[in-house]
Short mmCIF file of C-alpha atoms in Angstrom, two decimals:
data_model
loop_
_atom_site.label_atom_id
_atom_site.label_comp_id
_atom_site.label_asym_id
_atom_site.label_seq_id
_atom_site.Cartn_x
_atom_site.Cartn_y
_atom_site.Cartn_z
CA ASP A 1443 62.55 105.03 105.23
CA TYR A 1444 65.35 107.48 106.00
CA ASN A 1445 68.99 107.78 105.02
CA VAL A 1446 71.04 108.73 108.08
CA MET A 1447 74.46 110.38 107.76
CA VAL A 1448 76.86 110.75 110.69
CA VAL A 1449 80.23 112.57 110.66
CA ASP A 1450 82.90 112.05 113.31
CA LEU A 1451 84.25 115.59 113.61
CA GLN A 1452 87.41 114.44 115.42
CA ARG A 1453 88.53 112.07 112.66
CA PHE A 1454 86.40 113.52 109.82
CA SER A 1455 85.07 110.06 109.09
CA PRO A 1456 81.54 109.97 107.65
CA TYR A 1457 79.21 107.01 108.01
CA SER A 1458 75.81 106.37 106.45
CA THR A 1459 73.05 103.88 107.20
CA THR A 1460 69.29 103.56 106.82
CA TYR A 1461 66.45 103.53 109.31
CA GLN A 1462 62.74 102.84 109.01
CA VAL A 1463 60.49 104.88 111.28
CA HIS A 1464 57.36 103.19 112.65
CA GLY A 1465 56.87 105.48 115.66
CA SER A 1466 58.76 106.76 118.67
CA ALA A 1467 61.87 104.66 119.29
CA THR A 1468 65.54 104.67 120.23
CA PHE A 1469 67.89 104.27 117.25
CA ASP A 1470 71.41 103.10 118.11
CA ILE A 1471 74.02 103.65 115.39
CA GLU A 1472 77.06 101.39 115.29
CA PHE A 1473 79.67 103.68 113.73
CA THR A 1474 82.19 101.55 111.81
CA THR A 1475 85.23 102.45 109.74
CA SER A 1476 88.11 100.45 108.36
CA SER A 1477 91.74 100.90 107.31
CA ILE A 1478 93.82 100.41 104.18
CA ARG A 1479 97.38 99.11 104.37
CA GLY A 1480 99.74 98.57 101.48
CA ARG A 1481 103.11 99.21 99.90
CA VAL A 1482 104.36 101.54 97.16
CA ALA A 1483 107.10 100.07 94.94
CA ASP A 1484 109.06 100.81 91.77
CA ALA A 1485 107.28 99.05 88.88
CA SER A 1486 110.60 98.05 87.29
CA SER A 1487 112.75 96.98 90.23
CA GLY A 1488 110.20 96.25 92.94
CA GLU A 1489 112.19 98.43 95.35
CA ALA A 1490 110.26 100.35 98.00
CA ILE A 1491 109.43 103.99 97.29
CA ALA A 1492 109.51 106.22 100.36
CA ASP A 1493 107.67 109.53 100.79
CA ALA A 1494 105.09 108.79 98.11
CA SER A 1495 101.71 110.47 98.57
CA VAL A 1496 98.85 107.95 98.64
CA GLN A 1497 95.30 109.24 98.35
CA ILE A 1498 91.81 107.76 98.16
CA ARG A 1499 88.77 109.51 96.69
CA PRO A 1500 85.16 108.28 96.39
CA VAL A 1501 84.44 106.92 92.90
CA ASP A 1502 81.26 109.01 92.91
CA SER A 1503 82.55 112.60 92.89
CA THR A 1504 79.11 113.81 94.06
CA ASP A 1505 79.42 111.81 97.30
CA SER A 1506 80.05 114.62 99.77
CA PHE A 1507 79.81 112.34 102.81
CA ARG A 1508 83.01 110.40 102.12
CA PHE A 1509 86.00 112.71 102.23
CA ASN A 1510 89.31 112.30 100.43
CA ARG A 1511 91.90 110.72 102.71
CA ALA A 1512 95.66 110.51 102.30
CA GLY A 1513 98.84 109.02 103.73
CA MET A 1514 102.57 108.87 103.05
CA SER A 1515 104.76 105.83 102.47
CA ASP A 1516 107.57 105.22 104.95
CA SER A 1517 111.17 104.12 104.28
CA GLY A 1518 109.94 100.62 103.48
CA GLY A 1519 107.28 101.91 101.08
CA ASN A 1520 104.52 100.97 103.53
CA PHE A 1521 101.46 103.17 104.06
CA THR A 1522 98.33 103.13 106.21
CA ILE A 1523 95.14 105.14 105.79
CA GLU A 1524 92.86 104.94 108.83
CA PHE A 1525 89.17 105.64 109.50
CA VAL A 1526 87.91 104.80 106.00
CA PRO A 1527 84.12 104.34 105.67
CA ALA A 1528 82.84 101.44 103.58
CA GLY A 1529 82.55 102.22 99.87
CA THR A 1530 84.31 102.14 96.53
CA TYR A 1531 87.30 104.41 96.09
CA VAL A 1532 89.88 105.45 93.53
CA ILE A 1533 93.31 104.96 95.12
CA SER A 1534 96.29 106.78 93.65
CA ALA A 1535 99.93 107.30 94.55
CA ALA A 1536 102.40 109.87 93.28
CA LYS A 1537 105.97 111.02 93.75
CA ASP A 1538 108.25 113.36 91.83
CA GLY A 1539 110.09 111.49 89.10
CA PHE A 1540 107.34 108.86 88.82
CA GLY A 1541 104.00 108.71 87.07
CA ASN A 1542 101.03 108.22 89.36
CA SER A 1543 99.20 104.91 89.69
CA VAL A 1544 95.39 104.83 89.75
CA SER A 1545 93.06 101.90 90.50
CA GLU A 1546 89.73 101.21 92.16
CA LEU A 1547 89.42 99.67 95.60
CA ARG A 1548 86.40 98.34 97.50
CA VAL A 1549 86.42 98.86 101.27
CA GLY A 1550 84.07 96.91 103.51
CA ASP A 1551 83.84 96.45 107.28
CA ALA A 1552 87.16 94.58 107.55
CA PRO A 1553 90.62 96.17 107.12
CA VAL A 1554 92.07 95.99 103.61
CA ASP A 1555 95.65 94.70 103.70
CA GLY A 1556 98.28 93.99 101.09
CA VAL A 1557 97.37 96.74 98.63
CA GLU A 1558 100.24 96.99 96.14
CA VAL A 1559 100.81 100.26 94.30
CA LYS A 1560 103.48 100.27 91.59
CA LEU A 1561 104.92 103.49 90.19
CA ALA A 1562 106.82 103.69 86.90
CA ARG A 1563 109.42 106.38 86.29
CA ASN A 1564 107.97 109.12 84.12
CA ASP A 1565 108.52 112.86 83.68
CA GLY A 1566 104.78 113.55 83.88
CA VAL A 1567 103.19 116.71 82.50
CA THR A 1568 104.07 120.33 83.06
CA LEU A 1569 101.33 122.85 82.34
CA LYS A 1570 102.27 126.51 82.12
CA VAL A 1571 99.23 128.72 82.64
CA VAL A 1572 99.39 132.25 81.20
CA ASP A 1573 97.18 135.25 80.40
CA ALA A 1574 96.20 134.98 76.72
CA ARG A 1575 96.62 138.75 76.25
CA ASP A 1576 100.17 139.32 77.44
CA GLY A 1577 101.62 135.92 78.38
CA ARG A 1578 101.77 136.81 82.07
CA ALA A 1579 102.09 133.76 84.33
CA LEU A 1580 98.99 132.87 86.35
CA ARG A 1581 98.40 130.84 89.48
CA ALA A 1582 95.89 128.18 88.47
CA PHE A 1583 93.89 125.33 89.91
CA ILE A 1584 93.82 122.09 87.93
CA ALA A 1585 91.70 118.94 88.11
CA VAL A 1586 92.98 116.07 85.94
CA TYR A 1587 90.89 113.13 84.69
CA ASP A 1588 91.91 109.94 82.88
CA GLY A 1589 90.20 108.20 79.97
CA GLN A 1590 87.68 106.62 82.36
CA ASN A 1591 86.69 110.05 83.69
CA ARG A 1592 88.30 109.30 87.05
CA LEU A 1593 89.78 112.22 88.96
CA VAL A 1594 93.50 111.35 89.16
CA HIS A 1595 95.11 114.60 90.33
CA ASP A 1596 93.67 117.72 91.92
CA THR A 1597 95.38 120.96 92.90
CA ARG A 1598 92.15 122.78 93.76
CA MET A 1599 92.61 122.28 97.51
CA SER A 1600 96.13 123.71 97.43
CA PHE A 1601 97.37 127.25 96.83
CA GLY A 1602 97.78 126.40 93.17
CA GLY A 1603 100.66 126.93 90.80
CA SER A 1604 103.90 128.84 91.20
CA ASP A 1605 105.04 132.35 90.36
CA THR A 1606 106.16 131.02 86.97
CA GLY A 1607 102.67 129.68 86.24
CA GLU A 1608 104.03 126.14 85.90
CA VAL A 1609 102.21 123.24 87.55
CA ARG A 1610 103.83 119.82 87.51
CA LEU A 1611 101.41 116.91 87.27
CA PRO A 1612 102.94 113.53 88.27
CA LEU A 1613 100.99 111.47 85.74
CA GLY A 1614 101.76 108.07 84.28
CA PRO A 1615 101.94 107.48 80.51
CA GLY A 1616 98.61 107.94 78.74
CA ALA A 1617 95.96 110.39 77.63
CA PHE A 1618 94.28 112.81 80.05
CA TYR A 1619 92.16 115.93 80.14
CA ALA A 1620 92.10 118.71 82.72
CA THR A 1621 89.89 121.56 83.83
CA VAL A 1622 92.03 124.66 84.41
CA SER A 1623 90.72 127.65 86.35
CA ALA A 1624 92.18 130.91 87.66
CA SER A 1625 90.59 133.78 89.55
CA GLY A 1626 89.08 136.30 87.12
CA TYR A 1627 89.48 134.03 84.08
CA ALA A 1628 87.15 131.74 82.16
CA SER A 1629 87.82 128.05 82.88
CA ARG A 1630 89.27 125.88 80.14
CA THR A 1631 89.30 122.14 79.47
CA VAL A 1632 92.43 120.88 77.72
CA SER A 1633 93.54 117.44 76.54
CA PHE A 1634 97.12 116.16 76.58
CA THR A 1635 99.29 113.07 76.80
CA SER A 1636 101.93 112.19 79.36
CA PRO A 1637 104.82 112.93 79.30
CA SER A 1638 104.63 116.40 77.76
CA ARG A 1639 104.89 120.15 78.36
CA GLN A 1640 102.03 122.46 77.43
CA THR A 1641 101.07 126.09 77.72
CA VAL A 1642 97.46 126.95 78.55
CA ALA A 1643 96.35 130.50 77.65
CA MET A 1644 93.47 131.84 79.75
CA SER A 1645 91.03 134.54 78.68
CA SER A 1646 89.44 136.93 81.13
CA GLY A 1647 85.95 135.91 82.16
CA GLY A 1648 82.84 137.91 82.85
CA THR A 1649 80.41 137.56 85.76
CA LEU A 1650 76.94 136.05 85.42
CA VAL A 1651 74.49 137.36 88.04
#
């Protein structure tokens, strides 16, 4: 019995299946993906929210064969994410001035329609990352997790931070923890609630060979 993984390099859509080998044979793989369609709305008024970032991530963070995928809501709050392999995902949406919304979503062979994502207005969290020795601002990379250990916001794939060392995290109300890292410094894990402002002091790290 073999697990077979296939990646469409044009659309970056992975697909996995199984195959049992009994001898020489031809193995045809039917590559299938689906789509997710929904709407982002204000939790209080129900009005559409345009230009919100919608992202899906595999629930299993060790699953390297299902990539994160993202889309943006249009003027009517509608979004579409194409070429999604079957699996269970965490879907989140975020926009400045609102806290993000996080929930789990199961995707099968058929398109998933009518996904409703509601965002509540919230100031979120601002983390200022500095050098513990002299208070100098640092560019940092931050991965944020909620109380269920779900990854809800990740700056590690971006340039990270600003010249002031401040990173704004569009989080909804609640308790979170984050792993903060910066080049040449020891990583830190910090806990906080949203909304809030916090300063994270980083100490220089050594190298383990």
